[in-house]
Coordinates of N, CA and C in Angstrom, one line a residue:
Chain A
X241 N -55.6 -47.9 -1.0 CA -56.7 -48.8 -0.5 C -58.1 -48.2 -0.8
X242 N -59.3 -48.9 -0.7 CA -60.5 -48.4 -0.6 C -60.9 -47.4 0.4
X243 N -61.9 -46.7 0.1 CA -62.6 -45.6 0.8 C -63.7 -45.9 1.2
X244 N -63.7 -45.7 2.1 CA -65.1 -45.6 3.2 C -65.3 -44.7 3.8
X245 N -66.4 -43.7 3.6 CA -66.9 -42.0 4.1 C -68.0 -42.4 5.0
X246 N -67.8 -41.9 5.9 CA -69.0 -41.5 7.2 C -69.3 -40.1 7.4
X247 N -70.8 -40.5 7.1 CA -71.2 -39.0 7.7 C -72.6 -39.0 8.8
X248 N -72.6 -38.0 9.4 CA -71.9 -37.2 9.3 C -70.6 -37.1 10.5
X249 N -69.4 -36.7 10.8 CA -68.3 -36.7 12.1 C -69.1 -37.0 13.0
X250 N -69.8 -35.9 13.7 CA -70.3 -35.4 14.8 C -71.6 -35.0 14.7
X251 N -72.4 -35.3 15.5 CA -73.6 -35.0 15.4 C -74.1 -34.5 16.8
X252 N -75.1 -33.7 17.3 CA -75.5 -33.7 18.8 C -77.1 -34.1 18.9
X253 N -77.9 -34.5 19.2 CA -79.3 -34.1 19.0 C -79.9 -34.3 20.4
X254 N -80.7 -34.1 20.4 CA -81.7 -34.4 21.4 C -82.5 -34.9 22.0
X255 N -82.9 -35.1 23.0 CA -83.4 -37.0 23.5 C -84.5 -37.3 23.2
X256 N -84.8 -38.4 22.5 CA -86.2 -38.1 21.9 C -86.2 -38.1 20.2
X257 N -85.2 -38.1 19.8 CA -85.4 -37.9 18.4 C -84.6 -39.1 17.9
X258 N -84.4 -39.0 16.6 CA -83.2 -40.0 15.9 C -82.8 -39.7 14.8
X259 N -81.3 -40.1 15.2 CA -80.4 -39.9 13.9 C -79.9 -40.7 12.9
X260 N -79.4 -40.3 11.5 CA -78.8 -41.1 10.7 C -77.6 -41.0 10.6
X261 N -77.0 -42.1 10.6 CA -75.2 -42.0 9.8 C -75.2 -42.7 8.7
X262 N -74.5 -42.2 8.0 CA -74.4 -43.1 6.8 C -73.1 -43.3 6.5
X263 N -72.6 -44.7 5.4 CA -71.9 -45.1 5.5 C -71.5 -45.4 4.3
X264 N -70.7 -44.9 3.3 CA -70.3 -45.3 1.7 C -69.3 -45.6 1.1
X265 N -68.8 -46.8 0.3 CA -68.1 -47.0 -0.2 C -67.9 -46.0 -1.3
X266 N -67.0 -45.7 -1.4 CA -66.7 -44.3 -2.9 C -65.9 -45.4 -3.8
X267 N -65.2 -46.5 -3.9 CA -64.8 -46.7 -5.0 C -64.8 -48.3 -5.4
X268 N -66.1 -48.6 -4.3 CA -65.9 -50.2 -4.6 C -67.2 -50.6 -4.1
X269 N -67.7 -51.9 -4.5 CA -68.5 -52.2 -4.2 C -69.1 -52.6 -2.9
X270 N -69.6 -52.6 -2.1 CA -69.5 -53.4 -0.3 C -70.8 -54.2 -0.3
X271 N -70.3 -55.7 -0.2 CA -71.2 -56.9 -0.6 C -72.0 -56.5 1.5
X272 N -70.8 -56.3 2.3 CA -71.4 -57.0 3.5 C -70.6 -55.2 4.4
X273 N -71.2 -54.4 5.4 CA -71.0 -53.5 6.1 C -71.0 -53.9 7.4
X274 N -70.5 -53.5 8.2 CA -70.4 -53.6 9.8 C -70.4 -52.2 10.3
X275 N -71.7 -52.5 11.2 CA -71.5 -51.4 12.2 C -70.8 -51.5 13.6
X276 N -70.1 -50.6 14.2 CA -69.6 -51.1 15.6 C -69.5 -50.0 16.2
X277 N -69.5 -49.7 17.9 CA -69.8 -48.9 18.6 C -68.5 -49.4 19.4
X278 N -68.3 -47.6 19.6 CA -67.1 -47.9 20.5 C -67.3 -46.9 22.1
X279 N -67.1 -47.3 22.8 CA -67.0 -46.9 24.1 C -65.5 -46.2 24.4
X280 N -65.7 -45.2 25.1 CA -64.6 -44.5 25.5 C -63.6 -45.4 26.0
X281 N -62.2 -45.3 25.7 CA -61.6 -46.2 26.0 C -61.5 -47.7 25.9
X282 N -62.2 -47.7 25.1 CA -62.8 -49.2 24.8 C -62.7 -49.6 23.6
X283 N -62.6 -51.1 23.4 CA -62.6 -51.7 22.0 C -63.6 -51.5 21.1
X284 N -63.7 -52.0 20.1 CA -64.9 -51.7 19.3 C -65.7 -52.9 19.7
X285 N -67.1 -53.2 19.3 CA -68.1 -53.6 19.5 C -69.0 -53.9 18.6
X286 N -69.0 -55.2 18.1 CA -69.6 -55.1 16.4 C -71.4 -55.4 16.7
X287 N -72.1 -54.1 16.6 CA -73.7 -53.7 16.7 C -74.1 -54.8 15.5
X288 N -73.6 -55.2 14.4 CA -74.8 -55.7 13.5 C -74.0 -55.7 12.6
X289 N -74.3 -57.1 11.3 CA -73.6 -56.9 9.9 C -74.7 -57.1 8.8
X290 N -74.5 -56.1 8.0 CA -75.5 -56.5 7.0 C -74.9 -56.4 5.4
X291 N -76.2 -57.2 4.8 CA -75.5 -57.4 3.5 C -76.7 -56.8 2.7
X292 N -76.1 -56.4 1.1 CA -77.4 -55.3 0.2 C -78.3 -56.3 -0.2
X293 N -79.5 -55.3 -0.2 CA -80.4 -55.5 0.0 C -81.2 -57.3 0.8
X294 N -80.6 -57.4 2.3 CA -81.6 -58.4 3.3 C -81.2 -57.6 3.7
X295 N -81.3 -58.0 5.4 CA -82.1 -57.6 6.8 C -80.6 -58.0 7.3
X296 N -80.2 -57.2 8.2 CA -79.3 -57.0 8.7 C -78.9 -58.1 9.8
X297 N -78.3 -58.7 10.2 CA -77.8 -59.7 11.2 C -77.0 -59.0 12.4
X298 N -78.0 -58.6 13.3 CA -77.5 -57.9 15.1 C -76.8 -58.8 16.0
X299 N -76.0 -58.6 16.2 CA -75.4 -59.2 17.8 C -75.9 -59.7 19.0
X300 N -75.7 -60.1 19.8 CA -76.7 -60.4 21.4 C -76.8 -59.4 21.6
X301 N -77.7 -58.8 22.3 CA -77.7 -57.7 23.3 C -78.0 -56.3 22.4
X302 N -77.8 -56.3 21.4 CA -78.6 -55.2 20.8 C -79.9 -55.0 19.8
X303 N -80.2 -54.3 19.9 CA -81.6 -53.5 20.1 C -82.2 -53.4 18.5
X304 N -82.6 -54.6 18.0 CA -82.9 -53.8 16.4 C -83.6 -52.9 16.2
X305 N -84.3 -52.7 16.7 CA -86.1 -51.9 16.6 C -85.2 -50.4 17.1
X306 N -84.2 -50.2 17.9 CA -83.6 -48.9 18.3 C -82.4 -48.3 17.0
X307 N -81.7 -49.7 16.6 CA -80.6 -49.5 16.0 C -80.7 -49.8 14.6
X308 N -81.5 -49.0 13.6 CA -82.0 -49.6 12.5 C -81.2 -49.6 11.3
X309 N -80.8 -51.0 10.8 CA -79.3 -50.5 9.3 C -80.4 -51.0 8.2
X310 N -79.9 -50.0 7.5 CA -80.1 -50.2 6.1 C -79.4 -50.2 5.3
X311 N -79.1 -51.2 4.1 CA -78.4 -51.8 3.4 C -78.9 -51.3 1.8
X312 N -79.3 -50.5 1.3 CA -80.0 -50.3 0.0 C -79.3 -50.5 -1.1
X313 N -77.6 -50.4 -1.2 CA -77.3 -50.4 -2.5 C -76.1 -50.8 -2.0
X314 N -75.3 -51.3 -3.0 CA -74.3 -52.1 -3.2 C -72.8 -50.6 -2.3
X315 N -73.1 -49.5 -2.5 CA -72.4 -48.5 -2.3 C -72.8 -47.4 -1.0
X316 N -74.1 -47.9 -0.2 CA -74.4 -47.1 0.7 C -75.4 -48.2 1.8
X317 N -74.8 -48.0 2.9 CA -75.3 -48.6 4.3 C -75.9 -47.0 5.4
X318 N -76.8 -47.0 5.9 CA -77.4 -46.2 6.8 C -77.3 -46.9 8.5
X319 N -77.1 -46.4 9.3 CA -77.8 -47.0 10.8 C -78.4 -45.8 11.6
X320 N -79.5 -46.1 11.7 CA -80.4 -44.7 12.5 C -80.9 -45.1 13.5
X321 N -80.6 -44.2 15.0 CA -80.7 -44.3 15.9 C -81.7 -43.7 16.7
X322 N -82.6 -44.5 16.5 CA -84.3 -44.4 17.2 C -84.4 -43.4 18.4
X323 N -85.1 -43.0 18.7 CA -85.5 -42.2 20.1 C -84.3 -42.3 20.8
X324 N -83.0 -41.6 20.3 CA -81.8 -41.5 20.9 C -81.9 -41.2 22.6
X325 N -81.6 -41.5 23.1 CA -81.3 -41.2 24.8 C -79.6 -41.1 25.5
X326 N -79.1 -40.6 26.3 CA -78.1 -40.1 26.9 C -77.2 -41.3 26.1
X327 N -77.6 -42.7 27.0 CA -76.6 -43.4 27.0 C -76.6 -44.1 25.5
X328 N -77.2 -43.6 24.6 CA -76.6 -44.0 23.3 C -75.6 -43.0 22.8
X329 N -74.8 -42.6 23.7 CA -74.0 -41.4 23.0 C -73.1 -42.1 23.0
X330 N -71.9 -42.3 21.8 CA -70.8 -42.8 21.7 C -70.3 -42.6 20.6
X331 N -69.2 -43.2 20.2 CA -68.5 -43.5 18.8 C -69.0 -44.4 17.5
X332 N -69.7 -44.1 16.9 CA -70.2 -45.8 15.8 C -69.0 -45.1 14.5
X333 N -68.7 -46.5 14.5 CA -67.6 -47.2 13.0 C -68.7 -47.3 12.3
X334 N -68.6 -47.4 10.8 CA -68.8 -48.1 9.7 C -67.5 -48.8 9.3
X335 N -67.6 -50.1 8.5 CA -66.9 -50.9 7.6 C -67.1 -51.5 6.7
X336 N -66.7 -51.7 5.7 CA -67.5 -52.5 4.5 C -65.8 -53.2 3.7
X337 N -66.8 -54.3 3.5 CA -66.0 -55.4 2.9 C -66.3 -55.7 1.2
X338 N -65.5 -55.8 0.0 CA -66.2 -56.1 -0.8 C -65.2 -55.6 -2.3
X339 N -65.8 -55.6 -3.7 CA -64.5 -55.2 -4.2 C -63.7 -56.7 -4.7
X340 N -62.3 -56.0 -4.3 CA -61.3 -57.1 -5.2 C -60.7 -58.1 -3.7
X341 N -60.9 -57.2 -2.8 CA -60.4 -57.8 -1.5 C -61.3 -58.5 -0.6
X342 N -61.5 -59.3 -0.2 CA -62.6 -60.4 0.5 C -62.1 -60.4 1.7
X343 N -60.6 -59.8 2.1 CA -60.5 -60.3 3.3 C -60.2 -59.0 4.1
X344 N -60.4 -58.2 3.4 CA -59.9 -57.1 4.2 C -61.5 -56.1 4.2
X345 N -61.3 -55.6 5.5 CA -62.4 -54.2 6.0 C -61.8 -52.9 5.8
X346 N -62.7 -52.4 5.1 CA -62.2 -50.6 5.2 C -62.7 -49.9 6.0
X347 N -62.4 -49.1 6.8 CA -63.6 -48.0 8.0 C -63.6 -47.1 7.7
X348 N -64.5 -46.6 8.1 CA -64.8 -45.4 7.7 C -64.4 -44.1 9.1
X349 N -64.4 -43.3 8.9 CA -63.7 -42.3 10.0 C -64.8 -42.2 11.4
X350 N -65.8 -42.8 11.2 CA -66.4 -42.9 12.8 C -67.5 -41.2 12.4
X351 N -68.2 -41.9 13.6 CA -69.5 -40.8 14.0 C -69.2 -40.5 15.5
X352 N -69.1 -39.2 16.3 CA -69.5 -38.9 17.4 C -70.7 -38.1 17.6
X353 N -71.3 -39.2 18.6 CA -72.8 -38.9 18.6 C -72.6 -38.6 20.0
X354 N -73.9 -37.5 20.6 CA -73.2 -36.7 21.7 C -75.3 -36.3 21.5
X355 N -76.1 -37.6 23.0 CA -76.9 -37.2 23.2 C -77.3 -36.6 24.3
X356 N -78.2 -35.2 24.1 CA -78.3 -34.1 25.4 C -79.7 -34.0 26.0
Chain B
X181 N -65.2 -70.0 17.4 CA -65.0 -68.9 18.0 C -63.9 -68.5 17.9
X182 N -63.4 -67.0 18.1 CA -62.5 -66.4 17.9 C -62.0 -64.8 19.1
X183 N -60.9 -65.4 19.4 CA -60.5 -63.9 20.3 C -59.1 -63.5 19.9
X184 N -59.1 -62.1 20.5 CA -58.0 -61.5 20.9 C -57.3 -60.8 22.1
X185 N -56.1 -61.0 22.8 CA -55.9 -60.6 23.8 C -54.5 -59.9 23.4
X186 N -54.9 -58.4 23.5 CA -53.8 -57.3 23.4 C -53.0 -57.6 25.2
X187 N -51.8 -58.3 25.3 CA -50.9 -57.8 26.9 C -51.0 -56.5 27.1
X188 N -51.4 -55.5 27.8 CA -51.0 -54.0 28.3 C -52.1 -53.3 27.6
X189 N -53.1 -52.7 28.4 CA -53.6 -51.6 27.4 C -52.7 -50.3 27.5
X190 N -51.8 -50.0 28.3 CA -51.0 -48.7 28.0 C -49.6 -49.4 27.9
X191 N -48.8 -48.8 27.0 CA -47.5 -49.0 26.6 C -46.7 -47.2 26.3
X192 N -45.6 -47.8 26.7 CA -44.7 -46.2 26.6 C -43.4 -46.9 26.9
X193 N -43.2 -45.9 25.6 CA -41.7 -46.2 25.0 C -41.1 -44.5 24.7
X194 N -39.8 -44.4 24.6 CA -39.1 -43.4 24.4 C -39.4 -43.6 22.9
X195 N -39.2 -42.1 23.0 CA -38.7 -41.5 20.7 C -37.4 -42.5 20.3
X196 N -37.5 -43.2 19.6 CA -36.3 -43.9 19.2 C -35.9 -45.1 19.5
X197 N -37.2 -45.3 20.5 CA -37.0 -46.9 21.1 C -37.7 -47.8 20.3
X198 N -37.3 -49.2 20.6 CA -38.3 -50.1 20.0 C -39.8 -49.9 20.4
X199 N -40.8 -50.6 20.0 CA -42.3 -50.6 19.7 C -42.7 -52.2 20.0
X200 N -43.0 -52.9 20.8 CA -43.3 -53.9 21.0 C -45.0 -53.9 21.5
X201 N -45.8 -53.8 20.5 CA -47.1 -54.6 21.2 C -47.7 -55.6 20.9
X202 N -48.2 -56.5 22.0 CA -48.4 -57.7 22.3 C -49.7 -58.2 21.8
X203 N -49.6 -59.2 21.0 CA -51.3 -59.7 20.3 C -51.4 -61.4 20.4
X204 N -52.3 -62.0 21.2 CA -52.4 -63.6 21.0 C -53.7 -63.5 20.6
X205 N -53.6 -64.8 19.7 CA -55.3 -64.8 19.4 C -55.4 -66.4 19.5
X206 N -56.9 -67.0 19.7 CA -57.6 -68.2 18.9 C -58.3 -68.4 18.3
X207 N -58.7 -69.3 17.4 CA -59.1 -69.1 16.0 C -59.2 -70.9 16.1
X208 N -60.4 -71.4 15.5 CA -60.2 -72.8 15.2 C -60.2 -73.1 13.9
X209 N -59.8 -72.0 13.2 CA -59.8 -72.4 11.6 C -58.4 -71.3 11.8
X210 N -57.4 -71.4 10.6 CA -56.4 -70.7 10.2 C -57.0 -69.3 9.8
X211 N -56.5 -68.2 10.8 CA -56.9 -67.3 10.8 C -56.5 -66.1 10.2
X212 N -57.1 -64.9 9.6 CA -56.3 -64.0 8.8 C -56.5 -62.7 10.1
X213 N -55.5 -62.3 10.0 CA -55.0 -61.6 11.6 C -54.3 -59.9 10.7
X214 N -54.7 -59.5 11.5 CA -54.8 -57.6 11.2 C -54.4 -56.7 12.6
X215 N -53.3 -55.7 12.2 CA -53.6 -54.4 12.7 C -53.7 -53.3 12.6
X216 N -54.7 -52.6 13.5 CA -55.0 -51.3 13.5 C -54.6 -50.4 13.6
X217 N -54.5 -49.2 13.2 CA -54.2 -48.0 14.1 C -55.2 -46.7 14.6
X218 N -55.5 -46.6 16.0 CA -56.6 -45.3 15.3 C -56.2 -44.0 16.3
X219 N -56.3 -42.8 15.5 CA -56.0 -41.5 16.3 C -57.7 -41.1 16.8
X220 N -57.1 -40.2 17.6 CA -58.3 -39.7 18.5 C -59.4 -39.2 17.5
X221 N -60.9 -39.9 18.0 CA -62.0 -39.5 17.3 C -61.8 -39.9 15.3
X222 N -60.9 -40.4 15.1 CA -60.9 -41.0 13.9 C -61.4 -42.6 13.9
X223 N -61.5 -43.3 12.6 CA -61.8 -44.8 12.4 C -60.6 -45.1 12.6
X224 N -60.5 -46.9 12.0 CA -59.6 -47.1 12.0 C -59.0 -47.3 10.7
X225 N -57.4 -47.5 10.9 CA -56.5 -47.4 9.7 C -55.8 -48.9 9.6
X226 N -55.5 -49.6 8.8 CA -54.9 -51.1 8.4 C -53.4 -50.4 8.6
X227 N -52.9 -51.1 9.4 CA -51.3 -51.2 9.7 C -50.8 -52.1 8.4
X228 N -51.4 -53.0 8.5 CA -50.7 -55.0 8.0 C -51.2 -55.6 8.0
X229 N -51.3 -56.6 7.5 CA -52.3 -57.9 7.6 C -51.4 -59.4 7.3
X230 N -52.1 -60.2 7.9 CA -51.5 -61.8 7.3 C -52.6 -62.2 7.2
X231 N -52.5 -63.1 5.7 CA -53.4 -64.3 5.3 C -52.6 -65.1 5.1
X232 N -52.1 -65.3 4.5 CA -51.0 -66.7 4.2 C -50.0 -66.3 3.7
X233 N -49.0 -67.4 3.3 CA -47.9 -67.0 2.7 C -46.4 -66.8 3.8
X234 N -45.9 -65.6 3.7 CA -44.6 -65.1 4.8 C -45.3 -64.9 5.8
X235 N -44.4 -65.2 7.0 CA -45.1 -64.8 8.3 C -44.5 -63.8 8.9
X236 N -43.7 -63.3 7.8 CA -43.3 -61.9 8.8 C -44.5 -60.8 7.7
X237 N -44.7 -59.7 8.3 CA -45.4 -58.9 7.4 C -45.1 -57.5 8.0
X238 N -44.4 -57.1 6.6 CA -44.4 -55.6 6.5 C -46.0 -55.0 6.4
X239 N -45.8 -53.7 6.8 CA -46.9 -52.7 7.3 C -46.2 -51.2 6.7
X240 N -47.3 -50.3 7.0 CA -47.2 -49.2 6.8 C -46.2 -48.4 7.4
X241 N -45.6 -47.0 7.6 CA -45.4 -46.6 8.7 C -44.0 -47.4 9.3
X242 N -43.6 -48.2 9.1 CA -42.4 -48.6 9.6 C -42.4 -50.1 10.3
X243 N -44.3 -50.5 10.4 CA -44.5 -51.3 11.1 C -44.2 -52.6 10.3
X244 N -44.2 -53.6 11.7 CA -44.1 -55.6 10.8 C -44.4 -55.8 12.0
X245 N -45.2 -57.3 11.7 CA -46.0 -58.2 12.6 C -45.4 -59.6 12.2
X246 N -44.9 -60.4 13.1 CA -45.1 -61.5 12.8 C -45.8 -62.4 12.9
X247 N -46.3 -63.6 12.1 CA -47.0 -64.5 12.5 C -46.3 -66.2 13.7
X248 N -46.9 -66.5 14.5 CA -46.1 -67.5 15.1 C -47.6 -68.3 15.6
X249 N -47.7 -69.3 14.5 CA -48.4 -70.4 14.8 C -48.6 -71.0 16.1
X250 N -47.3 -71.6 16.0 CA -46.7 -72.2 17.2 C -46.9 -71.6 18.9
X251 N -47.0 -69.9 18.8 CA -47.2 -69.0 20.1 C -48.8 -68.7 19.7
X252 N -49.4 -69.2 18.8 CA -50.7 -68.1 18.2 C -50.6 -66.5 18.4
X253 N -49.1 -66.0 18.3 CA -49.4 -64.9 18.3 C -48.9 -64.1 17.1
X254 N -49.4 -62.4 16.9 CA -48.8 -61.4 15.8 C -48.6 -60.4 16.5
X255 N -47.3 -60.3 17.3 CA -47.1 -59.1 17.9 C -46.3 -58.1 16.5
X256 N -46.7 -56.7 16.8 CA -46.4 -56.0 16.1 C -45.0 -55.0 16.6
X257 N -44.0 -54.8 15.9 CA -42.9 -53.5 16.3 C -43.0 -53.1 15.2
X258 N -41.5 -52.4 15.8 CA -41.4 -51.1 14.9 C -39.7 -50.7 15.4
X259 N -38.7 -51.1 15.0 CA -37.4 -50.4 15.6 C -37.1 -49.2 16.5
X260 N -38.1 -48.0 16.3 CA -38.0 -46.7 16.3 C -39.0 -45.9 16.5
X261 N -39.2 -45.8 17.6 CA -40.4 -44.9 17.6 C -40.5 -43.5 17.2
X262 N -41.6 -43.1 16.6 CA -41.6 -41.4 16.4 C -42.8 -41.4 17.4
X263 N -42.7 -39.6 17.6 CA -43.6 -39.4 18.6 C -45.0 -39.5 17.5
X264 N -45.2 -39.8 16.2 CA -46.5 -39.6 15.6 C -47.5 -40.8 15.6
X265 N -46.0 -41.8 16.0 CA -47.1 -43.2 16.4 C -47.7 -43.4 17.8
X266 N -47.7 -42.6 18.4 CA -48.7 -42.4 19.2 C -50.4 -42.4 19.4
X267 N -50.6 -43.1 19.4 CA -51.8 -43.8 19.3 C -52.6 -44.9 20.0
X268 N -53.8 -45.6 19.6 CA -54.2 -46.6 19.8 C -54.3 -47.9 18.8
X269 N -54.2 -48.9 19.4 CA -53.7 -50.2 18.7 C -54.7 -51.2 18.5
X270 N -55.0 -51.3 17.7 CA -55.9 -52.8 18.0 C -55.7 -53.6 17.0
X271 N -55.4 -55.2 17.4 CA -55.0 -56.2 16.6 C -56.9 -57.1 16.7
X272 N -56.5 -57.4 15.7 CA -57.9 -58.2 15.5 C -57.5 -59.7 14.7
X273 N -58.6 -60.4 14.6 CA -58.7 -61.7 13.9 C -60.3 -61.5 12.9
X274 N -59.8 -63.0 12.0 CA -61.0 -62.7 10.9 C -61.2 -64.5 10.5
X275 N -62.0 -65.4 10.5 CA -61.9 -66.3 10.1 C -61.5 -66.6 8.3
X276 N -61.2 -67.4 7.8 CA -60.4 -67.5 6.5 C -61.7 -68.0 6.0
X277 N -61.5 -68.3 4.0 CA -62.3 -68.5 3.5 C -63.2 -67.2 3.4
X278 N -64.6 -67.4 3.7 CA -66.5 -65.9 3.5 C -65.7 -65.3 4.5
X279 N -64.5 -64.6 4.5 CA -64.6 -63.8 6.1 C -65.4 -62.5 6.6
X280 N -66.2 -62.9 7.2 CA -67.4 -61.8 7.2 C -67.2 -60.6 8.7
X281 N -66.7 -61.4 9.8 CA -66.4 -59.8 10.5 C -65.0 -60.3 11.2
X282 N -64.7 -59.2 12.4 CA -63.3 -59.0 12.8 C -63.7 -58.8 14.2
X283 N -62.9 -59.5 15.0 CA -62.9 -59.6 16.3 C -61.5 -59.1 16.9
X284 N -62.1 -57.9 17.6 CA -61.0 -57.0 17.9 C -61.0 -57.5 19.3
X285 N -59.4 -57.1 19.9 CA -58.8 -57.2 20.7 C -59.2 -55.5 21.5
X286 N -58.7 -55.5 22.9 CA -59.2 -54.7 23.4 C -58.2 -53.4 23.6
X287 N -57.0 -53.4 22.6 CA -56.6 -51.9 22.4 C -55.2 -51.9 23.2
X288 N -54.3 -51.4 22.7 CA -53.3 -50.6 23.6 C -53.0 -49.6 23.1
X289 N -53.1 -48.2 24.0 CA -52.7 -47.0 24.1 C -51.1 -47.0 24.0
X290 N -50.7 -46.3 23.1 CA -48.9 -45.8 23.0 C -49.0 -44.7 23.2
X291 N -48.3 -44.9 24.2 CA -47.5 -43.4 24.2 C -45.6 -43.1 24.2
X292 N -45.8 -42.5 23.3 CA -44.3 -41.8 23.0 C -43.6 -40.8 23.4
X293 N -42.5 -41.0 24.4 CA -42.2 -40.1 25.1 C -40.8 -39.3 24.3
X294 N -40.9 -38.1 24.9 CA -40.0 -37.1 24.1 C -38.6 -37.6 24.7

C-alpha cells in the first residue's frame, strides 16, 4: 500500500509557542489530506480537510486561526499549532487520499504532542 | 449523513478463541465501509475494506468482514485469536463516488488473554 510519514512522533514544547507536523505522501500523489485528533481513549476526530494548493475546509468547533494546514504540494500537508497551550496536547493523525485509489486513506503513524 | 456504532468498547477473548467485533453504520448513499487497526501511540493500519462487489471481505492478518445490507452492518472476526491482535479497532464509513473523509466509529479495545 501507500505511505504516509509523519513527522515529527513526539514532540514536547512549551506554552506559548507553536509547532509543526508534517505530513507526506512518499509514493503517491495526495489530491485531499485529513487531519484528525485523537483523544486518549477516544476515537479520532476529523480537525479539517484540505486539498493542494486551497484553503483547507475545518469542522464545527475548531479553531482555524489556532490550527493552521497547509497544503503546498501535491506530496506534503503541514498543520501548525498556534500558541500551543496544555489542553492542545494530544494525538494528531495525518491521512491523505489520492494516487490510483480514490477510495481509500492512508495514515500516517500520528504525532504525540505533549504541552508543558 | 453518516455514522458508526462499534457494540462494546472493550472486548476479551482467549488466544484461540473467535474475534467477534461489532460495527453498524448509516449511510444514505451506498457506503464504502473500512477497518482499522491501531497499536499504542501508532496511526492507523487498513485491516479490509468493502466497496462493492463480494460482501464477504478478506483482510489482512487473518481478518474478514462481512457486509449485510439488510443489518447495515460489517462486523469483523477472525477464527483465532493471537495474543498480537491485541489492539484497538475502529470501523469507519466513507460515502461512494468523490469519497472525501471517513467517519469513524468510536473504537473497541481487544484484549487477548493468555
Amino acid at each position: 500500500g501507500a505511505v504516509v510519514s509523519q513527522h515529527p512522533s513526539r514532540v514536547i514544547c512549551k506554552s506559548g509557542t507553536s509547532v509543526k507536523i508534517e505530513c507526506r505522501s512518499l509514493d503517491f500523489q495526495a489530491t485531499t489530506m485529513f487531519w484528525y485528533r485523537q483523544f486518549p481513549k477516544k476515537s479520532l476526530m476529523l480537525m479539517a480537510t484540505s486539498n493542494e494548493g486551497s484553503k483547507a475546509t475545518y469542522e464545527q468547533g475548531v479553531e482555524k486561526d489556532k490550527f493552521l494546514i497547509n497544503h503546498a504540494s501535491l506530496t506534503l500537508s503541514t498543520l501548525t499549532v498556534t500558541s500551543a497551550h496544555p489542553e492542545d496536547s494530544s494525538f494528531y493523525i495525518c491521512s491523505a487520499r489520492g494516487g490510483h485509489s480514490n477510495t481509500e486513506a492512508f495514515f500516517g503513524q500520528g504525532t504525540r504532542l505533549t504541552v508543558v | 449523513a453518516q455514522s458508526v456504532t462499534q457494540l462494546g468498547s472493550h472486548v476479551s477473548v482467549s488466544e484461540g478463541a473467535l474475534v467477534l467485533l461489532r460495527c453498524n453504520y448509516s449511510s444514505s448513499v451506498p457506503p464504502y465501509l473500512f477497518w482499522y487497526v491501531q497499536y499504542p501511540n501508532q496511526g492507523l493500519q487498513l485491516l479490509l475494506k468493502y466497496t462493492t462487489g463480494a460482501t464477504l471481505v478478506k483482510g489482512i492478518n487473518g481478518f474478514e468482514a462481512e457486509f449485510k445490507k439488510s443489518e447495515t452492518s460489517f462486523h469483523l472476526t477472525k477464527p483465532s485469536a493471537h495474543m498480537s491482535d491485541a489492539a484497538e479497532y475502529f470501523c469507519a464509513v466513507s460515502d461512494s463516488g468523490s469519497a472525501r473523509q471517513l467517519t469513524f466509529g468510536s473504537g473497541t479495545q481487544l484484549t487477548v488473554l493468555p
